[in-house]
Short mmCIF file of N, CA, C and O in Angstrom, two decimals:
data_model
loop_
_atom_site.label_atom_id
_atom_site.label_comp_id
_atom_site.label_asym_id
_atom_site.label_seq_id
_atom_site.Cartn_x
_atom_site.Cartn_y
_atom_site.Cartn_z
N UNK A 1 81.15 76.22 114.87
CA UNK A 1 81.41 77.56 115.34
C UNK A 1 80.09 78.14 115.86
O UNK A 1 79.13 78.23 115.13
N UNK A 2 80.07 78.51 117.13
CA UNK A 2 78.83 79.01 117.71
C UNK A 2 78.94 80.41 118.30
O UNK A 2 77.97 80.95 118.80
N UNK A 3 80.13 81.01 118.25
CA UNK A 3 80.35 82.36 118.76
C UNK A 3 81.10 83.18 117.73
O UNK A 3 81.74 82.64 116.83
N UNK A 4 81.05 84.51 117.92
CA UNK A 4 81.87 85.36 117.06
C UNK A 4 83.33 85.03 117.33
O UNK A 4 83.70 84.66 118.43
N UNK A 5 84.14 85.19 116.31
CA UNK A 5 85.54 84.81 116.43
C UNK A 5 86.40 85.86 115.73
O UNK A 5 86.11 86.25 114.60
N UNK A 6 87.45 86.31 116.41
CA UNK A 6 88.38 87.24 115.79
C UNK A 6 89.25 86.48 114.80
O UNK A 6 89.74 85.40 115.11
N UNK A 7 89.38 87.05 113.61
CA UNK A 7 90.18 86.42 112.56
C UNK A 7 91.08 87.48 111.92
O UNK A 7 90.82 88.67 112.02
N UNK A 8 92.12 87.01 111.28
CA UNK A 8 93.03 87.88 110.55
C UNK A 8 92.74 87.67 109.08
O UNK A 8 92.81 86.53 108.58
N UNK A 9 92.36 88.73 108.37
CA UNK A 9 92.06 88.60 106.96
C UNK A 9 93.11 89.34 106.13
O UNK A 9 93.76 90.26 106.61
N UNK A 10 93.27 88.88 104.89
CA UNK A 10 94.16 89.52 103.95
C UNK A 10 93.31 89.98 102.76
O UNK A 10 92.54 89.20 102.20
N UNK A 11 93.44 91.24 102.43
CA UNK A 11 92.70 91.81 101.31
C UNK A 11 93.71 92.27 100.26
O UNK A 11 94.67 92.95 100.57
N UNK A 12 93.46 91.86 99.01
CA UNK A 12 94.31 92.30 97.90
C UNK A 12 93.47 93.12 96.94
O UNK A 12 92.42 92.68 96.46
N UNK A 13 93.90 94.35 96.70
CA UNK A 13 93.28 95.24 95.73
C UNK A 13 94.35 95.64 94.74
O UNK A 13 95.26 96.41 95.07
N UNK A 14 94.28 95.10 93.54
CA UNK A 14 95.31 95.29 92.51
C UNK A 14 96.66 94.85 93.05
O UNK A 14 96.84 93.69 93.35
N UNK A 15 97.58 95.78 93.25
CA UNK A 15 98.91 95.41 93.75
C UNK A 15 99.10 95.79 95.21
O UNK A 15 100.21 95.74 95.73
N UNK A 16 98.03 96.17 95.90
CA UNK A 16 98.12 96.54 97.32
C UNK A 16 97.55 95.43 98.19
O UNK A 16 96.54 94.82 97.86
N UNK A 17 98.24 95.17 99.31
CA UNK A 17 97.80 94.15 100.26
C UNK A 17 97.51 94.79 101.60
O UNK A 17 98.24 95.68 102.04
N UNK A 18 96.46 94.32 102.25
CA UNK A 18 96.07 94.81 103.57
C UNK A 18 95.90 93.61 104.49
O UNK A 18 95.30 92.62 104.11
N UNK A 19 96.46 93.70 105.70
CA UNK A 19 96.27 92.68 106.74
C UNK A 19 95.40 93.34 107.81
O UNK A 19 95.80 94.35 108.39
N UNK A 20 94.23 92.77 108.06
CA UNK A 20 93.25 93.42 108.93
C UNK A 20 92.69 92.40 109.93
O UNK A 20 92.43 91.26 109.58
N UNK A 21 92.48 92.85 111.17
CA UNK A 21 91.76 92.05 112.15
C UNK A 21 90.28 92.29 111.92
O UNK A 21 89.83 93.43 111.85
N UNK A 22 89.53 91.21 111.79
CA UNK A 22 88.10 91.29 111.55
C UNK A 22 87.39 90.31 112.48
O UNK A 22 88.04 89.61 113.27
N UNK A 23 86.07 90.26 112.39
CA UNK A 23 85.28 89.35 113.22
C UNK A 23 84.44 88.48 112.30
O UNK A 23 83.75 88.98 111.41
N UNK A 24 84.52 87.18 112.51
CA UNK A 24 83.70 86.21 111.80
C UNK A 24 82.46 85.97 112.66
O UNK A 24 82.57 85.54 113.80
N UNK A 25 81.31 86.28 112.11
CA UNK A 25 80.05 86.22 112.86
C UNK A 25 79.20 85.08 112.29
O UNK A 25 78.70 85.18 111.18
N UNK A 26 79.03 83.99 113.04
CA UNK A 26 78.30 82.83 112.51
C UNK A 26 76.79 83.04 112.48
O UNK A 26 76.23 83.79 113.28
N UNK A 27 76.16 82.34 111.56
CA UNK A 27 74.71 82.36 111.43
C UNK A 27 74.10 81.88 112.75
O UNK A 27 74.54 80.92 113.35
N UNK A 28 73.06 82.58 113.19
CA UNK A 28 72.36 82.19 114.41
C UNK A 28 72.86 82.86 115.68
O UNK A 28 72.12 83.01 116.64
N UNK A 29 74.11 83.28 115.71
CA UNK A 29 74.65 83.93 116.90
C UNK A 29 74.17 85.38 116.90
O UNK A 29 74.35 86.10 115.92
N UNK A 30 73.56 85.80 117.99
CA UNK A 30 72.98 87.14 118.13
C UNK A 30 71.98 87.42 117.00
O UNK A 30 71.92 88.51 116.45
N UNK A 31 71.23 86.40 116.62
CA UNK A 31 70.17 86.46 115.62
C UNK A 31 70.66 86.79 114.20
O UNK A 31 69.89 87.28 113.37
N UNK A 32 71.92 86.53 113.91
CA UNK A 32 72.43 86.77 112.55
C UNK A 32 71.76 85.79 111.59
O UNK A 32 71.73 84.59 111.84
N UNK A 33 71.24 86.30 110.49
CA UNK A 33 70.59 85.45 109.50
C UNK A 33 71.61 84.67 108.66
O UNK A 33 71.31 83.60 108.16
N UNK A 34 72.79 85.26 108.48
CA UNK A 34 73.82 84.64 107.64
C UNK A 34 75.18 84.75 108.31
O UNK A 34 75.45 85.70 109.04
N UNK A 35 76.05 83.80 108.02
CA UNK A 35 77.44 83.92 108.44
C UNK A 35 78.06 85.05 107.64
O UNK A 35 77.87 85.14 106.42
N UNK A 36 78.79 85.94 108.33
CA UNK A 36 79.36 87.10 107.65
C UNK A 36 80.63 87.56 108.35
O UNK A 36 80.94 87.13 109.46
N UNK A 37 81.35 88.46 107.69
CA UNK A 37 82.53 89.10 108.26
C UNK A 37 82.18 90.54 108.63
O UNK A 37 81.46 91.21 107.90
N UNK A 38 82.70 91.00 109.76
CA UNK A 38 82.62 92.40 110.16
C UNK A 38 84.04 92.96 110.06
O UNK A 38 84.93 92.56 110.80
N UNK A 39 84.23 93.90 109.12
CA UNK A 39 85.54 94.47 108.85
C UNK A 39 85.54 95.93 109.31
O UNK A 39 84.67 96.70 108.90
N UNK A 40 86.49 96.34 110.16
CA UNK A 40 86.53 97.74 110.63
C UNK A 40 86.67 98.72 109.46
O UNK A 40 87.54 98.55 108.60
N UNK A 41 85.80 99.73 109.43
CA UNK A 41 85.81 100.72 108.34
C UNK A 41 87.14 101.46 108.23
O UNK A 41 87.62 101.72 107.13
N UNK A 42 87.73 101.78 109.38
CA UNK A 42 88.95 102.59 109.34
C UNK A 42 90.18 101.82 108.86
O UNK A 42 91.21 102.43 108.57
N UNK A 43 90.08 100.50 108.72
CA UNK A 43 91.21 99.71 108.24
C UNK A 43 90.99 99.16 106.83
O UNK A 43 91.92 98.67 106.20
N UNK A 44 89.76 99.23 106.34
CA UNK A 44 89.41 98.66 105.04
C UNK A 44 89.96 99.51 103.90
O UNK A 44 90.08 100.72 104.04
N UNK A 45 90.26 98.89 102.76
CA UNK A 45 90.67 99.66 101.59
C UNK A 45 89.56 100.63 101.18
O UNK A 45 88.38 100.33 101.35
N UNK A 46 89.95 101.76 100.62
CA UNK A 46 88.98 102.79 100.25
C UNK A 46 87.89 102.28 99.32
O UNK A 46 86.72 102.62 99.48
N UNK A 47 88.24 101.45 98.35
CA UNK A 47 87.26 100.98 97.38
C UNK A 47 86.18 100.12 98.04
O UNK A 47 85.01 100.18 97.70
N UNK A 48 86.57 99.32 99.04
CA UNK A 48 85.62 98.50 99.77
C UNK A 48 84.71 99.38 100.62
O UNK A 48 83.49 99.21 100.64
N UNK A 49 85.29 100.36 101.29
CA UNK A 49 84.52 101.30 102.12
C UNK A 49 83.57 102.12 101.25
O UNK A 49 82.40 102.29 101.58
N UNK A 50 84.05 102.64 100.12
CA UNK A 50 83.21 103.45 99.25
C UNK A 50 82.02 102.67 98.70
O UNK A 50 80.92 103.19 98.60
N UNK A 51 82.24 101.42 98.32
CA UNK A 51 81.14 100.58 97.82
C UNK A 51 80.12 100.32 98.92
O UNK A 51 78.91 100.37 98.68
N UNK A 52 80.58 100.07 100.14
CA UNK A 52 79.68 99.75 101.25
C UNK A 52 78.87 100.96 101.71
O UNK A 52 77.74 100.81 102.17
N UNK A 53 79.41 102.16 101.58
CA UNK A 53 78.71 103.33 102.12
C UNK A 53 77.58 103.82 101.23
O UNK A 53 76.83 104.69 101.62
N UNK A 54 77.42 103.25 100.05
CA UNK A 54 76.32 103.64 99.17
C UNK A 54 75.06 102.88 99.62
O UNK A 54 74.41 102.22 98.82
N UNK A 55 74.73 102.96 100.90
CA UNK A 55 73.59 102.26 101.49
C UNK A 55 73.61 100.78 101.15
O UNK A 55 72.57 100.16 100.94
N UNK A 56 74.77 100.25 101.01
CA UNK A 56 74.94 98.84 100.74
C UNK A 56 74.94 98.56 99.25
O UNK A 56 74.36 99.28 98.45
N UNK A 57 75.64 97.53 98.88
CA UNK A 57 75.70 97.11 97.47
C UNK A 57 75.77 95.59 97.43
O UNK A 57 76.40 94.97 98.28
N UNK A 58 75.07 95.02 96.48
CA UNK A 58 75.14 93.59 96.25
C UNK A 58 75.98 93.40 95.01
O UNK A 58 75.71 94.01 93.97
N UNK A 59 77.03 92.62 95.11
CA UNK A 59 77.95 92.45 94.01
C UNK A 59 78.22 90.97 93.76
O UNK A 59 77.99 90.15 94.65
N UNK A 60 78.71 90.66 92.59
CA UNK A 60 79.03 89.27 92.29
C UNK A 60 80.34 88.88 92.96
O UNK A 60 81.20 89.72 93.21
N UNK A 61 80.45 87.62 93.26
CA UNK A 61 81.67 87.08 93.85
C UNK A 61 81.90 85.68 93.32
O UNK A 61 80.99 85.04 92.83
N UNK A 62 83.13 85.23 93.44
CA UNK A 62 83.45 83.85 93.08
C UNK A 62 84.58 83.37 93.96
O UNK A 62 85.27 84.16 94.60
N UNK A 63 84.73 82.05 94.00
CA UNK A 63 85.75 81.42 94.83
C UNK A 63 87.03 81.23 94.03
O UNK A 63 86.98 80.85 92.85
N UNK A 64 88.17 81.48 94.68
CA UNK A 64 89.47 81.25 94.06
C UNK A 64 90.36 80.63 95.13
O UNK A 64 90.79 81.30 96.05
N UNK A 65 90.62 79.34 95.01
CA UNK A 65 91.42 78.65 96.02
C UNK A 65 90.71 78.70 97.36
O UNK A 65 89.54 78.32 97.47
N UNK A 66 91.38 79.19 98.40
CA UNK A 66 90.76 79.29 99.72
C UNK A 66 90.28 80.71 100.00
O UNK A 66 90.02 81.07 101.14
N UNK A 67 90.14 81.52 98.95
CA UNK A 67 89.74 82.93 99.08
C UNK A 67 88.48 83.19 98.27
O UNK A 67 88.05 82.36 97.48
N UNK A 68 87.92 84.39 98.45
CA UNK A 68 86.83 84.84 97.60
C UNK A 68 87.29 86.10 96.86
O UNK A 68 88.16 86.81 97.33
N UNK A 69 86.69 86.33 95.72
CA UNK A 69 87.00 87.51 94.92
C UNK A 69 85.70 88.26 94.67
O UNK A 69 84.72 87.68 94.19
N UNK A 70 85.69 89.55 95.01
CA UNK A 70 84.53 90.40 94.78
C UNK A 70 84.76 91.20 93.51
O UNK A 70 85.83 91.78 93.31
N UNK A 71 83.75 91.26 92.66
CA UNK A 71 83.81 92.10 91.47
C UNK A 71 83.06 93.38 91.81
O UNK A 71 81.85 93.44 91.71
N UNK A 72 83.79 94.38 92.27
CA UNK A 72 83.17 95.61 92.74
C UNK A 72 82.78 96.52 91.58
O UNK A 72 83.62 97.27 91.06
N UNK A 73 81.55 96.42 91.19
CA UNK A 73 80.96 97.32 90.20
C UNK A 73 81.75 97.36 88.90
O UNK A 73 81.75 98.36 88.19
N UNK A 74 82.48 96.30 88.60
CA UNK A 74 83.28 96.26 87.39
C UNK A 74 84.54 97.12 87.46
O UNK A 74 85.28 97.20 86.50
N UNK A 75 84.79 97.75 88.61
CA UNK A 75 85.94 98.63 88.75
C UNK A 75 87.19 97.90 89.19
O UNK A 75 88.29 98.24 88.79
N UNK A 76 87.01 96.93 90.08
CA UNK A 76 88.17 96.27 90.67
C UNK A 76 87.78 94.89 91.18
O UNK A 76 86.64 94.67 91.57
N UNK A 77 88.72 93.99 91.15
CA UNK A 77 88.55 92.67 91.78
C UNK A 77 89.28 92.69 93.11
O UNK A 77 90.48 92.93 93.16
N UNK A 78 88.56 92.46 94.18
CA UNK A 78 89.11 92.47 95.53
C UNK A 78 89.15 91.03 96.03
O UNK A 78 88.11 90.36 96.07
N UNK A 79 90.34 90.54 96.38
CA UNK A 79 90.48 89.19 96.91
C UNK A 79 90.54 89.25 98.43
O UNK A 79 91.29 90.05 98.99
N UNK A 80 89.76 88.39 99.09
CA UNK A 80 89.72 88.36 100.55
C UNK A 80 89.96 86.93 101.01
O UNK A 80 89.30 86.00 100.54
N UNK A 81 90.91 86.77 101.95
CA UNK A 81 91.27 85.46 102.51
C UNK A 81 91.28 85.55 104.03
O UNK A 81 91.56 86.61 104.58
N UNK A 82 91.00 84.42 104.69
CA UNK A 82 91.13 84.33 106.14
C UNK A 82 92.28 83.38 106.42
O UNK A 82 92.32 82.27 105.87
N UNK A 83 93.20 83.81 107.27
CA UNK A 83 94.34 82.96 107.63
C UNK A 83 93.87 81.65 108.25
O UNK A 83 93.07 81.65 109.18
N UNK A 84 94.36 80.55 107.72
CA UNK A 84 94.09 79.23 108.28
C UNK A 84 92.71 78.67 108.01
O UNK A 84 92.34 77.64 108.57
N UNK A 85 91.90 79.32 107.17
CA UNK A 85 90.55 78.85 106.87
C UNK A 85 90.28 78.98 105.38
O UNK A 85 90.93 79.74 104.68
N UNK A 86 89.27 78.25 104.92
CA UNK A 86 88.84 78.37 103.54
C UNK A 86 87.56 79.20 103.54
O UNK A 86 86.58 78.85 104.17
N UNK A 87 87.61 80.32 102.84
CA UNK A 87 86.48 81.23 102.74
C UNK A 87 85.80 81.00 101.41
O UNK A 87 86.46 80.94 100.37
N UNK A 88 84.46 80.87 101.42
CA UNK A 88 83.70 80.67 100.20
C UNK A 88 82.53 81.62 100.16
O UNK A 88 82.02 82.03 101.20
N UNK A 89 82.10 81.97 98.96
CA UNK A 89 80.92 82.80 98.82
C UNK A 89 79.94 82.10 97.89
O UNK A 89 80.27 81.13 97.23
N UNK A 90 78.75 82.63 97.85
CA UNK A 90 77.74 82.13 96.93
C UNK A 90 77.84 83.00 95.67
O UNK A 90 78.90 83.55 95.40
N UNK A 91 76.82 83.15 94.92
CA UNK A 91 76.88 83.90 93.67
C UNK A 91 76.98 85.41 93.89
O UNK A 91 77.65 86.12 93.15
N UNK A 92 76.32 85.91 94.91
CA UNK A 92 76.30 87.35 95.21
C UNK A 92 76.70 87.55 96.67
O UNK A 92 76.51 86.68 97.51
N UNK A 93 77.23 88.75 96.95
CA UNK A 93 77.62 89.08 98.31
C UNK A 93 77.18 90.51 98.60
O UNK A 93 77.16 91.35 97.71
N UNK A 94 76.81 90.76 99.84
CA UNK A 94 76.29 92.05 100.26
C UNK A 94 77.34 92.80 101.07
O UNK A 94 77.96 92.23 101.96
N UNK A 95 77.54 94.08 100.76
CA UNK A 95 78.44 94.96 101.50
C UNK A 95 77.64 96.15 102.01
O UNK A 95 76.96 96.81 101.23
N UNK A 96 77.72 96.41 103.29
CA UNK A 96 77.07 97.59 103.85
C UNK A 96 77.79 98.02 105.11
O UNK A 96 78.52 97.22 105.70
N UNK A 97 77.59 99.25 105.52
CA UNK A 97 78.20 99.74 106.76
C UNK A 97 77.18 99.65 107.88
O UNK A 97 76.05 100.14 107.74
N UNK A 98 77.57 99.02 108.96
CA UNK A 98 76.69 98.84 110.12
C UNK A 98 76.85 100.03 111.08
O UNK A 98 77.77 100.82 110.96
N UNK A 99 75.94 100.10 112.04
CA UNK A 99 75.96 101.19 113.01
C UNK A 99 77.24 101.23 113.84
O UNK A 99 77.65 102.28 114.30
N UNK A 100 77.87 100.09 114.03
CA UNK A 100 79.10 100.04 114.84
C UNK A 100 80.36 100.37 114.02
O UNK A 100 81.47 100.11 114.46
N UNK A 101 80.17 100.94 112.81
CA UNK A 101 81.27 101.36 111.93
C UNK A 101 82.12 100.19 111.45
O UNK A 101 83.34 100.28 111.34
N UNK A 102 81.46 99.09 111.18
CA UNK A 102 82.13 97.96 110.53
C UNK A 102 81.42 97.69 109.21
O UNK A 102 80.25 98.03 109.03
N UNK A 103 82.14 97.08 108.30
CA UNK A 103 81.57 96.69 107.01
C UNK A 103 81.07 95.26 107.12
O UNK A 103 81.81 94.36 107.50
N UNK A 104 79.79 95.08 106.82
CA UNK A 104 79.17 93.75 106.78
C UNK A 104 79.49 93.16 105.42
O UNK A 104 79.23 93.78 104.38
N UNK A 105 80.06 91.96 105.39
CA UNK A 105 80.38 91.26 104.16
C UNK A 105 79.80 89.85 104.25
O UNK A 105 80.32 89.01 104.99
N UNK A 106 78.73 89.60 103.56
CA UNK A 106 78.11 88.29 103.68
C UNK A 106 76.99 88.11 102.66
O UNK A 106 76.63 89.04 101.95
N UNK A 107 76.44 86.94 102.54
CA UNK A 107 76.79 85.74 103.32
C UNK A 107 78.05 85.05 102.79
O UNK A 107 78.35 85.11 101.61
N UNK A 108 78.77 84.44 103.70
CA UNK A 108 79.96 83.66 103.37
C UNK A 108 79.87 82.30 104.05
O UNK A 108 79.08 82.10 104.96
N UNK A 109 80.69 81.39 103.58
CA UNK A 109 80.82 80.07 104.19
C UNK A 109 82.29 79.88 104.55
O UNK A 109 83.16 80.24 103.77
N UNK A 110 82.55 79.33 105.73
CA UNK A 110 83.92 79.15 106.19
C UNK A 110 84.15 77.69 106.55
O UNK A 110 83.33 77.06 107.21
N UNK A 111 85.27 77.16 106.08
CA UNK A 111 85.67 75.79 106.41
C UNK A 111 87.05 75.84 107.01
O UNK A 111 87.92 76.60 106.57
N UNK A 112 87.28 75.01 108.02
CA UNK A 112 88.61 74.99 108.66
C UNK A 112 89.50 74.00 107.99
O UNK A 112 89.16 73.14 107.29
#
């Protein structure tokens, strides 16, 4: 993968599900240091947006099947999946709001 790619992600927060169009941004493209997801702020669940707007937050994450699970400040477990791909995270993940009003979620690893 050498260019940004539009992807469909599924986010589960407790018993609520969200289907969102996001952008998968690979490492090295446009000088990105890490592969990450750009999630539109206006479509993201409130808890994800609230965590990201605190000038960014680094939180623990773990892999579950082909998805990742974020432990947001001990308040909620948020599961994130990409349709047709396997999404993986390392031990920690960074959430912040970028100037273009998207939530940066990374670093992540993606396998087809």
